[in-house]
PDB file of C-alpha atoms in Angstrom:
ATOM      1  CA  UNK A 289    -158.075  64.321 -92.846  1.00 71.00           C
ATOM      2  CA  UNK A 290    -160.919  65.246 -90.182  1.00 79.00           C
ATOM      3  CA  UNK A 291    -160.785  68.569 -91.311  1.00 89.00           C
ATOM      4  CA  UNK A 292    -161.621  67.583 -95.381  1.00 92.00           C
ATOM      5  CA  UNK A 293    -164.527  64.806 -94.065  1.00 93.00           C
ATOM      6  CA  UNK A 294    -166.208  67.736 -91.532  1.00 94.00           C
ATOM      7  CA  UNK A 295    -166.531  70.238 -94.164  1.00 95.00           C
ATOM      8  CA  UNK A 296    -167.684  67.731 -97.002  1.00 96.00           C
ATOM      9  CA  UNK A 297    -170.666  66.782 -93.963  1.00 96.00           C
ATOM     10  CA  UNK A 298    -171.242  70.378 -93.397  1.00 96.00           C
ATOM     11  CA  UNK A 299    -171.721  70.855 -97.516  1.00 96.00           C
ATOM     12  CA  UNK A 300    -173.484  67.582 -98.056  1.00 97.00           C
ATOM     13  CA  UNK A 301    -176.384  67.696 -95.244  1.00 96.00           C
ATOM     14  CA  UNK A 302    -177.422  71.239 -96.533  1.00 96.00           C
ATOM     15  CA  UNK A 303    -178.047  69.432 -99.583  1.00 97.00           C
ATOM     16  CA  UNK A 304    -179.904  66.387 -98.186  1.00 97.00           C
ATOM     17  CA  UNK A 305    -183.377  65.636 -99.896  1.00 96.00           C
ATOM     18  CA  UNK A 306    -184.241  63.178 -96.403  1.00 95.00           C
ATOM     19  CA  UNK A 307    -187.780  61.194 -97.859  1.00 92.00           C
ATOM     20  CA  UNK A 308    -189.155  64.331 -99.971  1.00 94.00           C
ATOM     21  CA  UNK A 309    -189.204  62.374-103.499  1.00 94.00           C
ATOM     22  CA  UNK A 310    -190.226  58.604-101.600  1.00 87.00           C
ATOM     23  CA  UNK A 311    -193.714  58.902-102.334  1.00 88.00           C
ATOM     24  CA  UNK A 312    -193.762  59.281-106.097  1.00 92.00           C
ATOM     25  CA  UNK A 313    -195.490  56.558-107.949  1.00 91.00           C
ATOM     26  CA  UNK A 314    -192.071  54.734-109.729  1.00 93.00           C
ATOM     27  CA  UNK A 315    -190.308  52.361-108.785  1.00 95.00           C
ATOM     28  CA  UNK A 316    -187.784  52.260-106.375  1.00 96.00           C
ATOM     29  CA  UNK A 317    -183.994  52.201-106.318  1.00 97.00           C
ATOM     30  CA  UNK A 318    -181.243  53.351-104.606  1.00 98.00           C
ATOM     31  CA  UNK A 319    -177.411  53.895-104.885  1.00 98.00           C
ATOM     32  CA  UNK A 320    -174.190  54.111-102.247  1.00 98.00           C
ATOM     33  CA  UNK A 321    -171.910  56.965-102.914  1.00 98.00           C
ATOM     34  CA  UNK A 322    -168.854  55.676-100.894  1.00 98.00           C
ATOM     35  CA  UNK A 323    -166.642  58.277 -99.573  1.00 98.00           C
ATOM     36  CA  UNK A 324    -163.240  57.685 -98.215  1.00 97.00           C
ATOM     37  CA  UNK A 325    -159.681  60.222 -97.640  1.00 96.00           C
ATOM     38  CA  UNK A 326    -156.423  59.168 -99.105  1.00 93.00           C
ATOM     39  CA  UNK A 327    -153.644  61.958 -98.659  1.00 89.00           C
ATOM     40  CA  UNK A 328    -155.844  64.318 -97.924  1.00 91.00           C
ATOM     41  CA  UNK A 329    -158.337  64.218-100.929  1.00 96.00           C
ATOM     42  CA  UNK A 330    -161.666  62.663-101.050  1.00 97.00           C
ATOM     43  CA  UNK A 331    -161.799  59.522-103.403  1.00 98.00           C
ATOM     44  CA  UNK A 332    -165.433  57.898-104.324  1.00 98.00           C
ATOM     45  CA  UNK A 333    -165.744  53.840-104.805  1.00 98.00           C
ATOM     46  CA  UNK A 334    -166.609  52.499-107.984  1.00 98.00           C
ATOM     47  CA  UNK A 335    -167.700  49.076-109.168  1.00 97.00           C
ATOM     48  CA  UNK A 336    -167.798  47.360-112.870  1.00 95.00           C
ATOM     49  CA  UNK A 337    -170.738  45.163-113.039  1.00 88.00           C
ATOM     50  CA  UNK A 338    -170.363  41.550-114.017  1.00 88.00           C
ATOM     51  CA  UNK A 339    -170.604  40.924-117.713  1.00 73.00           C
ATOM     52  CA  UNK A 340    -173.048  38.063-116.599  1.00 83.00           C
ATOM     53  CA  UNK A 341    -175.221  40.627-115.384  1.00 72.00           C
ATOM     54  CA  UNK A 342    -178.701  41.074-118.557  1.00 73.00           C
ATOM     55  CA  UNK A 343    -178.779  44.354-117.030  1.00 77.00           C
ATOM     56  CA  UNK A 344    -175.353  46.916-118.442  1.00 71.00           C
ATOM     57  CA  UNK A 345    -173.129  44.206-118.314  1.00 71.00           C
ATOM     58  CA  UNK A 346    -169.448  45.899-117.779  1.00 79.00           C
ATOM     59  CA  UNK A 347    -170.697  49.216-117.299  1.00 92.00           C
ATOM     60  CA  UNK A 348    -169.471  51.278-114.360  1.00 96.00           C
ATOM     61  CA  UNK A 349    -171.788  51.957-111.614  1.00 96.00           C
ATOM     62  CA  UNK A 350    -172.670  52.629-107.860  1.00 98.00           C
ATOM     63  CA  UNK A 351    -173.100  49.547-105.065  1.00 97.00           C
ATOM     64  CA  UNK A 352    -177.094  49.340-105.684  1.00 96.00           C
ATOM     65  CA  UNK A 353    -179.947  48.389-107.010  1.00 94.00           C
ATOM     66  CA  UNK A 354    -183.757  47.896-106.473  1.00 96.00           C
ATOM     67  CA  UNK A 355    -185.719  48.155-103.139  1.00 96.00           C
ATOM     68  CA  UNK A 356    -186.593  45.206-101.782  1.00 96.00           C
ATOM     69  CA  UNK A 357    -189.739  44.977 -99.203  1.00 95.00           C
ATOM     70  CA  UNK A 358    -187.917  44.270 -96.154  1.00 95.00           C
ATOM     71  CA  UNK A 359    -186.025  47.979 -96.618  1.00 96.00           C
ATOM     72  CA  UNK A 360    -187.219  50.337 -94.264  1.00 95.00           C
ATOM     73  CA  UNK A 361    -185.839  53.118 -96.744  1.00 96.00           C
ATOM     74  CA  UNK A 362    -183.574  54.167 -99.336  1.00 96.00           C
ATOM     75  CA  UNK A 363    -180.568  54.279 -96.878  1.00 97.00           C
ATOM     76  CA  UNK A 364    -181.448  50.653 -95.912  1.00 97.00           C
ATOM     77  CA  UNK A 365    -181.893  49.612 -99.411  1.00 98.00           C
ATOM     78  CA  UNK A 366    -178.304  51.513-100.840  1.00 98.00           C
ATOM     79  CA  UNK A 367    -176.557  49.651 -97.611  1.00 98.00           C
ATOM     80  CA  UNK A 368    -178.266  46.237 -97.979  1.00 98.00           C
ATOM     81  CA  UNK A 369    -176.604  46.074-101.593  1.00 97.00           C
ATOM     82  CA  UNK A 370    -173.362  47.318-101.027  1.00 97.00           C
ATOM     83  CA  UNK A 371    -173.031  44.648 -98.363  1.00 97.00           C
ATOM     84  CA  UNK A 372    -174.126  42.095-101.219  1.00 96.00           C
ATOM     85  CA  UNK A 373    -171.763  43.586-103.994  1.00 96.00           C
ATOM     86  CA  UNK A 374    -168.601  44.206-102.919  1.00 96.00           C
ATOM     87  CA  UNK A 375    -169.212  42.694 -98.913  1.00 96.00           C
ATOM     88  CA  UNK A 376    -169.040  46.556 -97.217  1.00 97.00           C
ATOM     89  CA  UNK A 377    -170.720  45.886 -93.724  1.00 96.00           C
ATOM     90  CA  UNK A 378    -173.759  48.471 -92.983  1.00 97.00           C
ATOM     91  CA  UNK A 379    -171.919  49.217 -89.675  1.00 97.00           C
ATOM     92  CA  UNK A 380    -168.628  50.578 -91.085  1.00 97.00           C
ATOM     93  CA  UNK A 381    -170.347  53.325 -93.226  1.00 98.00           C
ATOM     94  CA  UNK A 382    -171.168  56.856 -91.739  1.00 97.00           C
ATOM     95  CA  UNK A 383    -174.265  57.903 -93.633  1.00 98.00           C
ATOM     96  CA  UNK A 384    -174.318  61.546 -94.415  1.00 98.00           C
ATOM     97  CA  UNK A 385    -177.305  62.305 -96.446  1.00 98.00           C
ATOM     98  CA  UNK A 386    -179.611  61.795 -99.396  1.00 98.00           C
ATOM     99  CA  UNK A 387    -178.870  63.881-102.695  1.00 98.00           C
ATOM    100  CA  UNK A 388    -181.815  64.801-105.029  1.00 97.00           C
ATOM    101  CA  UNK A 389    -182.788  61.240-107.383  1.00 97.00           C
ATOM    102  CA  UNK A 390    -182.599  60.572-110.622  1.00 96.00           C
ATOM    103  CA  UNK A 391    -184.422  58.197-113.044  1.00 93.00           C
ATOM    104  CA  UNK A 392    -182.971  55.309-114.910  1.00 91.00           C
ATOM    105  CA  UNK A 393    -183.632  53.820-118.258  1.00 85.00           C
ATOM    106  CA  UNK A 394    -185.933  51.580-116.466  1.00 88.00           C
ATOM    107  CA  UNK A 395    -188.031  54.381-115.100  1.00 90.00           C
ATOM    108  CA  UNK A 396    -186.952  53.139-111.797  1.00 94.00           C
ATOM    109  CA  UNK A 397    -186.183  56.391-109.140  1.00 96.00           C
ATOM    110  CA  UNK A 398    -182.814  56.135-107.898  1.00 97.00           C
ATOM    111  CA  UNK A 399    -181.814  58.052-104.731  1.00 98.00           C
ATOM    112  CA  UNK A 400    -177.842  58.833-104.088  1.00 98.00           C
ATOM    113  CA  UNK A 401    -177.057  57.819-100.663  1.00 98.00           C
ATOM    114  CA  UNK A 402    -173.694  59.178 -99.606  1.00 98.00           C
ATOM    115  CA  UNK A 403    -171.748  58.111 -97.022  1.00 98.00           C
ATOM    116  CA  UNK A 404    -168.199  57.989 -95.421  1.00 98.00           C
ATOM    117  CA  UNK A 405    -165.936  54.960 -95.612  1.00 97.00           C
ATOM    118  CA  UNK A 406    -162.922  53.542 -94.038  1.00 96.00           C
ATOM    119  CA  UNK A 407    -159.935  53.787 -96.977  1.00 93.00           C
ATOM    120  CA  UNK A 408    -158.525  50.426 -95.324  1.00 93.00           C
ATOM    121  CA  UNK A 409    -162.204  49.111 -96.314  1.00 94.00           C
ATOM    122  CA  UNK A 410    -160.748  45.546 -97.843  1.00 93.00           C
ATOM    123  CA  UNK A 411    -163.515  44.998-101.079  1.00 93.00           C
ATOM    124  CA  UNK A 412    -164.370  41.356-100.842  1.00 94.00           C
ATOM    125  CA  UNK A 413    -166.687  41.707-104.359  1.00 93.00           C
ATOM    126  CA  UNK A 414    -169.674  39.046-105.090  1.00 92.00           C
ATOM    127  CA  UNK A 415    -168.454  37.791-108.895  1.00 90.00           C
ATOM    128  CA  UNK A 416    -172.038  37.014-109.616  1.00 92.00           C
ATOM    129  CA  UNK A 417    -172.742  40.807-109.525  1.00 92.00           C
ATOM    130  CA  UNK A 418    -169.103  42.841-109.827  1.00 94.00           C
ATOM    131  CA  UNK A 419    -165.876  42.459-111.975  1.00 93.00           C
ATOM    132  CA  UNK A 420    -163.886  45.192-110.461  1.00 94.00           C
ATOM    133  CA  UNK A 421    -163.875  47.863-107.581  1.00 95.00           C
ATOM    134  CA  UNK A 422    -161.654  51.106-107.986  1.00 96.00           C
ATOM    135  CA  UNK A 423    -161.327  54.556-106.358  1.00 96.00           C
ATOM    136  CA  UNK A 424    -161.390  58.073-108.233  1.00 97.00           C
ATOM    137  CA  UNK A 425    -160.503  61.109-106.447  1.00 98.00           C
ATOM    138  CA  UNK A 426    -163.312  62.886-106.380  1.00 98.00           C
ATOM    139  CA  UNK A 427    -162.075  66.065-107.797  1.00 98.00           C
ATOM    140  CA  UNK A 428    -161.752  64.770-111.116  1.00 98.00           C
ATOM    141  CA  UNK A 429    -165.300  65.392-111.529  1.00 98.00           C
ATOM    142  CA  UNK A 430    -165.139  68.617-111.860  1.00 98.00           C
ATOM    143  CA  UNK A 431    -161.444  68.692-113.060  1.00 97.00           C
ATOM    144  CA  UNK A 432    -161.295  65.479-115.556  1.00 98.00           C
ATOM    145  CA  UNK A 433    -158.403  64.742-117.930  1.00 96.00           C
ATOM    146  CA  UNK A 434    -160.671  63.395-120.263  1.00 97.00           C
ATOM    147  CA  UNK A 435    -164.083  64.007-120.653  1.00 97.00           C
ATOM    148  CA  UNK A 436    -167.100  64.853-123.636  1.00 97.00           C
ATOM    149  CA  UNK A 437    -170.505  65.501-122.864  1.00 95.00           C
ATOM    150  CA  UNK A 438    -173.344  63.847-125.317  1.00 91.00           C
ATOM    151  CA  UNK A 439    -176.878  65.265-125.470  1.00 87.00           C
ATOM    152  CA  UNK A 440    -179.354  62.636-124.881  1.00 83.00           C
ATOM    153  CA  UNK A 441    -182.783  61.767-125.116  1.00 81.00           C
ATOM    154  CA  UNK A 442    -184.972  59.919-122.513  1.00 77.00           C
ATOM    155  CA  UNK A 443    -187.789  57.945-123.920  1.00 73.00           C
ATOM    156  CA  UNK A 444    -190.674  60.468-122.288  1.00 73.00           C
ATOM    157  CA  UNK A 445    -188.420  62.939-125.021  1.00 78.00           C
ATOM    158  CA  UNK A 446    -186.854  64.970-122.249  1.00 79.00           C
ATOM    159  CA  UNK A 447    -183.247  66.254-123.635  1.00 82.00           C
ATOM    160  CA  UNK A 448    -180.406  66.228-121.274  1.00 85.00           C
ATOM    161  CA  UNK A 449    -176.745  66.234-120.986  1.00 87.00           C
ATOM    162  CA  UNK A 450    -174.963  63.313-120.790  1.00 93.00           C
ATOM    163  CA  UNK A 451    -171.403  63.502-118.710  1.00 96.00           C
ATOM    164  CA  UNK A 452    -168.753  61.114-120.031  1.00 97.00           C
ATOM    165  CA  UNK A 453    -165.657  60.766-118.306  1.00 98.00           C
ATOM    166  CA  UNK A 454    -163.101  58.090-119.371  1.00 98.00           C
ATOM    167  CA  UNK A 455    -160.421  57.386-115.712  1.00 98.00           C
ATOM    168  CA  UNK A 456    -157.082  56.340-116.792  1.00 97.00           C
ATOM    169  CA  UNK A 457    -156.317  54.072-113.212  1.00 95.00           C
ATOM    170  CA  UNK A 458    -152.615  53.430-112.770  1.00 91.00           C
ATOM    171  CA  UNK A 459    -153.037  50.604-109.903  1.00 88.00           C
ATOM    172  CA  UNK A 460    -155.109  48.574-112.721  1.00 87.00           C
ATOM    173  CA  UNK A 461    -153.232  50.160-115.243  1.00 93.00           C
ATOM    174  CA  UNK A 462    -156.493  50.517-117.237  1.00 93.00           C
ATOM    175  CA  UNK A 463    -159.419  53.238-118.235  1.00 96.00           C
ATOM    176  CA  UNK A 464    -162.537  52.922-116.957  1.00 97.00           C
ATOM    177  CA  UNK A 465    -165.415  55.127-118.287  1.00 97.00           C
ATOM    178  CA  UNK A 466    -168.002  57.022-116.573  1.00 97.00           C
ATOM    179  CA  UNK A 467    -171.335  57.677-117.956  1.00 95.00           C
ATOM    180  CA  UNK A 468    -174.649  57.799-117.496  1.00 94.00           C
ATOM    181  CA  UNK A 469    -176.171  58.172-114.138  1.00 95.00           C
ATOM    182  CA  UNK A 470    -173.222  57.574-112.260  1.00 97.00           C
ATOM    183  CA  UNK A 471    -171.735  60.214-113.818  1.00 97.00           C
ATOM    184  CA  UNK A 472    -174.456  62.611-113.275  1.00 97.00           C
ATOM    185  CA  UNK A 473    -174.435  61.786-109.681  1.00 98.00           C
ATOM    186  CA  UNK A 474    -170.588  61.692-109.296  1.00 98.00           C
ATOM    187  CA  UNK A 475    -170.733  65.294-110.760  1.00 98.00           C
ATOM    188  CA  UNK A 476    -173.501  66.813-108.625  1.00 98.00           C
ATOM    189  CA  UNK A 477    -171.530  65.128-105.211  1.00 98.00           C
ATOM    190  CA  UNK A 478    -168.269  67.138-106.431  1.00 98.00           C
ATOM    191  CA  UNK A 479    -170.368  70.415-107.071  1.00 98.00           C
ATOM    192  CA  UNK A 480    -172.396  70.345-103.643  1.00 97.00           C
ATOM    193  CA  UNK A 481    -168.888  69.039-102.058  1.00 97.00           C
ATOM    194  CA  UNK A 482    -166.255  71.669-103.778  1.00 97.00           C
ATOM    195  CA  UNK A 483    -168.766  74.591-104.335  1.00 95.00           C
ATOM    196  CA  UNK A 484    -166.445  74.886-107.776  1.00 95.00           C
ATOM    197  CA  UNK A 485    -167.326  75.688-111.042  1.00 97.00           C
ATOM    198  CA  UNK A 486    -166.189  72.907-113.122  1.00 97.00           C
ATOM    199  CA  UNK A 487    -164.043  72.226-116.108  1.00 97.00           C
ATOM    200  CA  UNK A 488    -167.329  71.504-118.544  1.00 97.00           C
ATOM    201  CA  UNK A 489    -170.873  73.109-118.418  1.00 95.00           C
ATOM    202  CA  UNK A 490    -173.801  71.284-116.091  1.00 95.00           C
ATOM    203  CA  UNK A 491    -177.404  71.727-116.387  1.00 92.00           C
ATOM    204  CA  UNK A 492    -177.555  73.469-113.234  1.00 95.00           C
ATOM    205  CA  UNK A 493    -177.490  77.252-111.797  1.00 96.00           C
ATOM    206  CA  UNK A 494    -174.507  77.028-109.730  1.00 96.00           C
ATOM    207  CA  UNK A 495    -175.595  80.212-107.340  1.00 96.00           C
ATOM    208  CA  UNK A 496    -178.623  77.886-106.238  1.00 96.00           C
ATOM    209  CA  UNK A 497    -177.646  74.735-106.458  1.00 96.00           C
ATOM    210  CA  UNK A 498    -180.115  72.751-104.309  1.00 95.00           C
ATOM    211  CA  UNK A 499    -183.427  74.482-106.532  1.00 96.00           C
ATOM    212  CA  UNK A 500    -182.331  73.649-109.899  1.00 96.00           C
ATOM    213  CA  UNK A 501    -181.237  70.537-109.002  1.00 96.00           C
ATOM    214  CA  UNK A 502    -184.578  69.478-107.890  1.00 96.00           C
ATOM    215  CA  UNK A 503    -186.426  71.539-110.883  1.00 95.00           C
ATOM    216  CA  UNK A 504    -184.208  69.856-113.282  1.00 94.00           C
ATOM    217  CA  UNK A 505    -185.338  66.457-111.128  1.00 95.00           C
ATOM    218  CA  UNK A 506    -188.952  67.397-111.350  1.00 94.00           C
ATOM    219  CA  UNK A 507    -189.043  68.128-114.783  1.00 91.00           C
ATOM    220  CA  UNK A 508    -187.274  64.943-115.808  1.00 91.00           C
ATOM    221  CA  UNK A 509    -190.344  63.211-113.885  1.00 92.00           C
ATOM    222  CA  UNK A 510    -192.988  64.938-115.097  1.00 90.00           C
ATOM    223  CA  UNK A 511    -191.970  64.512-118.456  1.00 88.00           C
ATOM    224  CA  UNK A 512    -192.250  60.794-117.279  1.00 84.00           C
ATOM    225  CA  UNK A 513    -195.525  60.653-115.923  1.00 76.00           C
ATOM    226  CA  UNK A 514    -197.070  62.978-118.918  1.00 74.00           C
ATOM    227  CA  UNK A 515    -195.878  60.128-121.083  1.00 65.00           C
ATOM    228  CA  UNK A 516    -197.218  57.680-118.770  1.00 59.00           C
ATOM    229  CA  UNK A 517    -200.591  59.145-118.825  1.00 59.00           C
ATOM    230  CA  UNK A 518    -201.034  59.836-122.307  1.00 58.00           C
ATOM    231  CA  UNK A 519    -200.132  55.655-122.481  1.00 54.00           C
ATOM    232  CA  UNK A 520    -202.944  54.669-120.635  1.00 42.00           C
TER     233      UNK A 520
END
């Protein structure tokens, strides 16, 4: 068990963006990626948003959501929510690093903040906020038994893959799918973590990693912030 978590933190703070991307004009977010071992294999926490929720009702997503101004950073924003969604205390995670953002829908910038979990955490989730909580080994992000990819459009007109992965889970002895962003940052976590080439093609160069993962970030936001220009 020590030996898998040591050499996903030696893997994951080469990759670790710190506050590079914090001082672009958007709006901020940020995300948990919650690590924990069972038998050996990493598994990454998952929540199903409330359908009371305006916001992706019953979609799957990350512990998260928008900065606040009494967060010092994105750490202390991702932490802050995940205590609020499903009651994880800031104390019992082991932050390892920041992965390279994303944008949502919104236009909001989302950073990734992963960190290490207990796998005895007990999930007490708000009902105002989450549905459901489930684990997926991690693995199966680069080795799904069901996946498609969709090509997709962001309103600035920048064309991207979409990941899709649907998670038959036998201890709620339902599917769940996985799109979107989560996806996307699910994926990237199992390619910096496993250093594997997946299953299904990625948008990135897998020989250098960290640089076209932050050119394929950069692009996405300048495509943005054209569109935002040419709006004023």
């Amino acid at each position: 068990r020590q030996g898998v978590m040591e050499e996903a933190r030696r893997r994951l703070r080469q990759f670790d963006v710190g506050d590079k991307f914090s001082r672009l004009p958007l709006p901020r977010a940020a995300v948990l990626l919650p690590l924990m071992v069972r038998g050996d294999r990493l598994h990454l926490l998952l929540t199903v948003r409330s359908m009371q929720l305006r916001r992706s009702p019953g979609e799957v997503c990350f512990p998260g959501g928008k900065s606040e101004a009494t967060d010092k950073d994105d750490i202390d924003t991702a932490l802050r929510e995940a205590k609020e969604e499903v009651g994880l205390q800031p104390e019992k995670v082991e932050v390892i690093c920041r992965l390279t953002p994303g944008i949502d829908k919104m236009n909001n910038l989302v950073t990734p903040v992963v960190g290490f979990i207990e796998d005895t955490f007990q999930v007490t989730p708000n009902p105002d906020e989450v549905s459901e909580v489930f684990v997926v080994p991690l693995e199966y992000f680069i080795k799904p038994l069901n996946y498609k990819a969709l090509s997709y459009k962001t309103s600035s007109g920048y064309s991207t893959r979409m990941h899709c992965f649907t998670y038959d889970d036998q201890e709620h002895k339902r599917s769940f799918k996985i799109w979107g962003l989560t996806a996307h940052f699910a994926v990237f976590l199992a390619l910096v973590i496993f250093g594997e080439t997946p299953a299904f093609e990625v948008d990135y160069d897998l020989d250098n990693l960290i640089s076209s993962s932050e050119n394929n970030f950069i692009n996405l936001y300048a495509s943005i912030y054209k569109r935002k220009k040419s709006n004023l």
